[in-house]
Amino acid sequence: VAFAANPAFDATTMEVWGPLLTGGRVVVVDPDAFLDPSALARLLEEEGVTVLFVTTAVFNQHAAAIPAAPAGLRHLLTGGERADPASFARVLAQGGPVRLVHCYGPTETTTYALTHEVRSVPPGAQTIPLGRPISNTHAYVLDARGEPVPVGVAGELYVGGDGVALGYLDRPELTAERFVADPFSDEPDARMYRTGDLGRWLADGTIEFLGRADHQVKVRGVRIEPGEIEALLLEHPAVHEAVVLVREDAPGEKRLVAYWVGADGAE
């Protein structure tokens, strides 16, 4: 199993403890090699890596540069941002790994909560499903009153089960807002995490991602609150108004861009 994540990233729980607890071998990947498609392709072959996780942004980059490299993998897992169906199709067209898996799971639910094995990509597909809950995990799509919505109707995605974290350290108000009682569980103290992501159940029993219920964005797998950046910009005396957006002028190349209006008399 390739250990390619930053040790502070939640994917480390799978990359390190997964293989060590089940008799596997951990292959430590140098960060520079991980971001260099040709160097990563050589490392996967030389070290005999069979399991690799990459964030969506890195997957898109490598799918364009080395689409045939994953063919030697048993499991290639990717997730963290809205999926690009064309990247999945490109890897599958080159033979693909034995299992190509789209993963979904906020850090608050301990790495993965839903997974979807991608075996084919329909022509013209706009999204890749988030999938179904993994073992000991529950997924709910709820309306504003906390009631389950029918198949095909948009709602907010909640995740319950054994993977739900205890909360945020020293942030009781935010913990109470995001970690709420699970009324659908038989366990008396069960809780679920309010993800802030919008989704809907599909007819095949998988969940489709529809965006955010707030203004939070993700850039290269990192959660960012544009409002926090805007607030800091507004502290500058020369700035009267400011707005921060994510732009993707080239496919897969996301960047934060700030627009601002100068204060009267500012130079």
C-alpha positions as MATLAB code, in Angstrom:
seq = 'VAFAANPAFDATTMEVWGPLLTGGRVVVVDPDAFLDPSALARLLEEEGVTVLFVTTAVFNQHAAAIPAAPAGLRHLLTGGERADPASFARVLAQGGPVRLVHCYGPTETTTYALTHEVRSVPPGAQTIPLGRPISNTHAYVLDARGEPVPVGVAGELYVGGDGVALGYLDRPELTAERFVADPFSDEPDARMYRTGDLGRWLADGTIEFLGRADHQVKVRGVRIEPGEIEALLLEHPAVHEAVVLVREDAPGEKRLVAYWVGADGAE';
ca = [
       0.000    0.000    0.000;
       1.419    3.369   -1.000;
       1.817    5.801    1.908;
       1.630    8.987   -0.117;
      -0.514   11.277    2.041;
       0.712   13.961    4.378;
       0.754   12.401    7.886;
      -1.766   15.049    8.986;
      -4.243   13.954    6.291;
      -6.972   11.490    7.290;
      -6.096    9.136    4.414;
      -3.106    8.110    6.548;
      -5.448    5.945    8.624;
      -5.985    3.712    5.602;
      -2.493    3.927    4.125;
      -0.634    3.064    7.342;
      -2.934    1.196    9.717;
      -4.817   -0.683    6.991;
      -1.830   -2.685    5.715;
      -0.036   -2.966    9.074;
      -3.113   -4.476   10.751;
      -3.726   -6.971    7.948;
      -0.244   -8.191    7.051;
       0.402   -5.777    4.195;
       3.500   -3.733    3.386;
       3.702    0.055    3.536;
       5.597    1.757    0.714;
       6.565    5.304    1.712;
       6.291    7.609   -1.306;
       8.431   10.723   -1.508;
       6.199   13.803   -2.026;
       8.184   14.938   -5.057;
       7.821   11.529   -6.702;
       4.122   11.427   -5.905;
       3.477   14.665   -7.795;
       5.681   13.686  -10.755;
       3.607   11.362  -12.970;
       6.552    9.578  -14.594;
       8.373    9.133  -11.275;
       5.211    7.772   -9.637;
       4.666    5.313  -12.492;
       8.202    3.949  -12.028;
       7.777    3.694   -8.263;
       4.491    1.791   -8.531;
       6.129   -0.770  -10.810;
       9.441   -1.076   -8.959;
       7.872   -1.396   -5.493;
       5.022   -3.630   -6.595;
       2.385   -1.289   -5.153;
      -1.087   -2.820   -5.339;
      -3.175   -0.215   -3.467;
      -3.024    3.542   -4.074;
      -5.174    6.449   -2.901;
      -4.941    9.850   -4.569;
      -7.016   12.984   -4.167;
      -9.269   13.994   -7.036;
      -6.951   16.761   -8.251;
      -3.937   14.434   -8.363;
      -5.993   11.672   -9.975;
      -7.066   14.026  -12.767;
      -3.468   15.092  -13.348;
      -2.120   11.547  -13.451;
      -5.056   10.272  -15.529;
      -4.026   12.726  -18.233;
      -0.280   12.053  -18.004;
      -0.009    8.328  -17.167;
      -3.426    6.741  -17.809;
      -1.921    3.266  -18.282;
       0.064    3.247  -15.010;
      -2.860    2.158  -12.775;
      -3.283   -1.035  -14.820;
      -0.890   -2.817  -12.432;
      -2.875   -1.881   -9.318;
      -5.454   -4.023   -7.565;
      -7.168   -1.031   -6.003;
      -7.017    2.623   -7.045;
      -9.065    4.873   -4.784;
      -9.736    8.548   -5.341;
     -11.915   11.250   -3.839;
     -11.985   14.607   -2.092;
     -13.620   16.858   -4.698;
     -16.248   16.696   -7.429;
     -15.203   13.858   -9.748;
     -14.317   14.329  -13.411;
     -15.945   11.480  -15.396;
     -13.524   11.984  -18.292;
     -10.553   11.133  -16.051;
     -12.191    7.892  -14.913;
     -13.009    6.981  -18.510;
      -9.424    7.671  -19.590;
      -7.970    5.319  -16.961;
     -10.510    2.573  -17.706;
      -9.785    2.826  -21.428;
      -6.133    1.948  -20.726;
      -6.989   -1.251  -18.869;
      -7.523    0.344  -15.481;
      -6.799   -1.245  -12.098;
      -8.681   -4.328  -10.945;
     -10.930   -2.004   -8.913;
     -11.282    1.732   -9.527;
     -13.139    3.206   -6.562;
     -14.632    6.654   -6.074;
     -14.577    7.472   -2.337;
     -16.474    9.994   -0.267;
     -15.928   10.842    3.364;
     -15.327   14.024    5.325;
     -12.524   13.867    7.889;
     -15.226   13.937   10.573;
     -16.365   10.466    9.494;
     -12.871    8.918    9.509;
     -11.598    8.733    5.953;
     -14.298    7.000    3.897;
     -18.039    6.789    4.437;
     -19.331    5.921    0.961;
     -17.645    4.170   -1.952;
     -18.556    3.409   -5.539;
     -16.676    1.006   -7.795;
     -16.467    2.532  -11.260;
     -16.566   -0.143  -13.936;
     -17.663    2.050  -16.813;
     -18.520    5.667  -17.518;
     -21.631    6.313  -19.629;
     -21.141    8.667  -22.583;
     -21.908   12.227  -21.599;
     -21.792   11.493  -17.852;
     -21.573   14.666  -15.766;
     -20.844   13.055  -12.395;
     -19.598    9.892  -10.738;
     -21.836    8.616   -7.892;
     -20.558    8.849   -4.330;
     -21.807    5.306   -3.877;
     -23.233    3.422   -0.914;
     -22.253    3.458    2.778;
     -19.418    1.172    3.844;
     -19.840   -1.343    6.690;
     -21.032    0.057   10.043;
     -21.947    3.339    8.348;
     -25.289    4.969    7.567;
     -26.055    7.685    5.043;
     -29.149    9.874    5.090;
     -30.369   12.522    2.657;
     -32.613   14.831    4.684;
     -34.708   17.926    4.079;
     -34.642   21.130    6.131;
     -36.854   19.493    8.799;
     -34.533   16.503    9.151;
     -36.879   14.153    7.301;
     -35.683   11.679    4.626;
     -36.369   12.789    1.059;
     -37.599   10.494   -1.744;
     -35.341    9.057   -4.440;
     -34.257   11.763   -6.876;
     -34.975   14.675   -4.526;
     -32.104   16.862   -3.320;
     -31.315   17.157    0.369;
     -28.421   17.500    2.785;
     -26.208   14.462    3.310;
     -25.753   13.177    6.865;
     -23.429   10.338    7.873;
     -23.875    8.138   10.929;
     -22.211    5.033   12.289;
     -19.039    3.899   14.008;
     -16.756    6.200   12.006;
     -18.318    9.452   13.207;
     -15.811   11.453   15.259;
     -16.392   12.755   18.767;
     -16.371   16.372   17.640;
     -14.030   19.333   17.311;
     -11.419   19.859   19.999;
     -12.288   22.813   22.249;
     -15.080   23.968   19.905;
     -18.307   22.906   21.658;
     -20.605   25.215   19.683;
     -19.398   23.968   16.295;
     -19.499   20.385   17.571;
     -23.133   20.807   18.641;
     -23.993   22.307   15.239;
     -22.411   19.570   13.141;
     -22.617   16.430   15.301;
     -26.278   15.781   16.054;
     -28.367   12.938   17.488;
     -29.193   10.153   15.026;
     -32.959    9.572   15.276;
     -32.801    6.696   12.801;
     -30.437    4.502   14.850;
     -31.367    1.873   17.445;
     -28.347    2.918   19.518;
     -29.440    5.338   22.284;
     -26.391    7.629   22.014;
     -25.900    7.401   18.248;
     -24.908   10.588   16.449;
     -24.607   11.640   12.849;
     -22.471   14.239   11.126;
     -24.111   17.014    9.152;
     -21.809   17.264    6.131;
     -23.138   20.427    4.482;
     -23.008   18.548    1.160;
     -26.094   18.273   -1.030;
     -27.005   14.999   -2.670;
     -29.806   12.758   -3.822;
     -30.503    9.042   -3.882;
     -30.440    7.481   -7.337;
     -32.669    4.610   -8.418;
     -29.788    2.119   -8.121;
     -29.300    2.866   -4.414;
     -26.259    5.114   -4.758;
     -25.972    8.790   -3.809;
     -25.111   11.551   -6.272;
     -23.237   14.670   -5.129;
     -24.940   17.953   -6.041;
     -22.744   20.603   -4.410;
     -22.619   22.472   -1.115;
     -25.376   23.887    1.066;
     -23.028   26.759    1.993;
     -20.143   28.627    0.354;
     -17.388   26.198    1.376;
     -15.144   25.091   -1.502;
     -12.424   22.518   -2.012;
      -9.139   23.152   -3.797;
      -6.779   20.191   -4.170;
      -8.651   18.371   -1.415;
      -8.390   21.209    1.125;
     -11.589   22.672    2.573;
     -11.665   26.470    2.308;
     -14.176   29.019    3.585;
     -14.036   31.961    1.130;
     -15.838   34.133    3.676;
     -12.902   33.869    6.065;
     -10.539   35.153    3.373;
     -12.957   37.929    2.468;
     -13.139   39.001    6.115;
      -9.354   39.281    6.304;
      -9.199   41.288    3.082;
     -11.815   43.695    4.439;
      -9.585   44.425    7.425;
      -7.208   46.245    5.084;
      -7.990   49.991    5.058;
      -7.697   50.180    1.277;
     -10.401   47.528    0.686;
     -14.088   48.515    0.707;
     -15.628   45.289   -0.659;
     -14.183   41.875   -1.481;
     -15.338   38.533   -2.821;
     -13.348   35.309   -3.196;
     -14.192   32.668   -5.794;
     -12.736   29.438   -7.160;
     -11.911   29.669  -10.854;
     -11.126   26.761  -13.132;
     -10.052   28.365  -16.398;
      -8.407   25.123  -17.479;
      -9.968   21.735  -16.562;
      -8.497   20.498  -13.292;
      -6.601   23.733  -12.619;
      -8.495   25.305   -9.717;
      -7.307   28.495   -8.052;
      -8.641   31.023   -5.580;
      -9.222   34.497   -7.013;
     -10.108   37.603   -4.990;
     -11.969   40.584   -6.446;
     -12.021   43.818   -4.495;
     -13.293   47.385   -4.585;
     -10.993   50.058   -3.205;
     -12.040   52.324   -0.364;
     -12.530   56.008   -1.078;
      -9.180   57.730   -1.363;
      -7.252   54.468   -1.400;
      -4.322   54.171   -3.770;
];
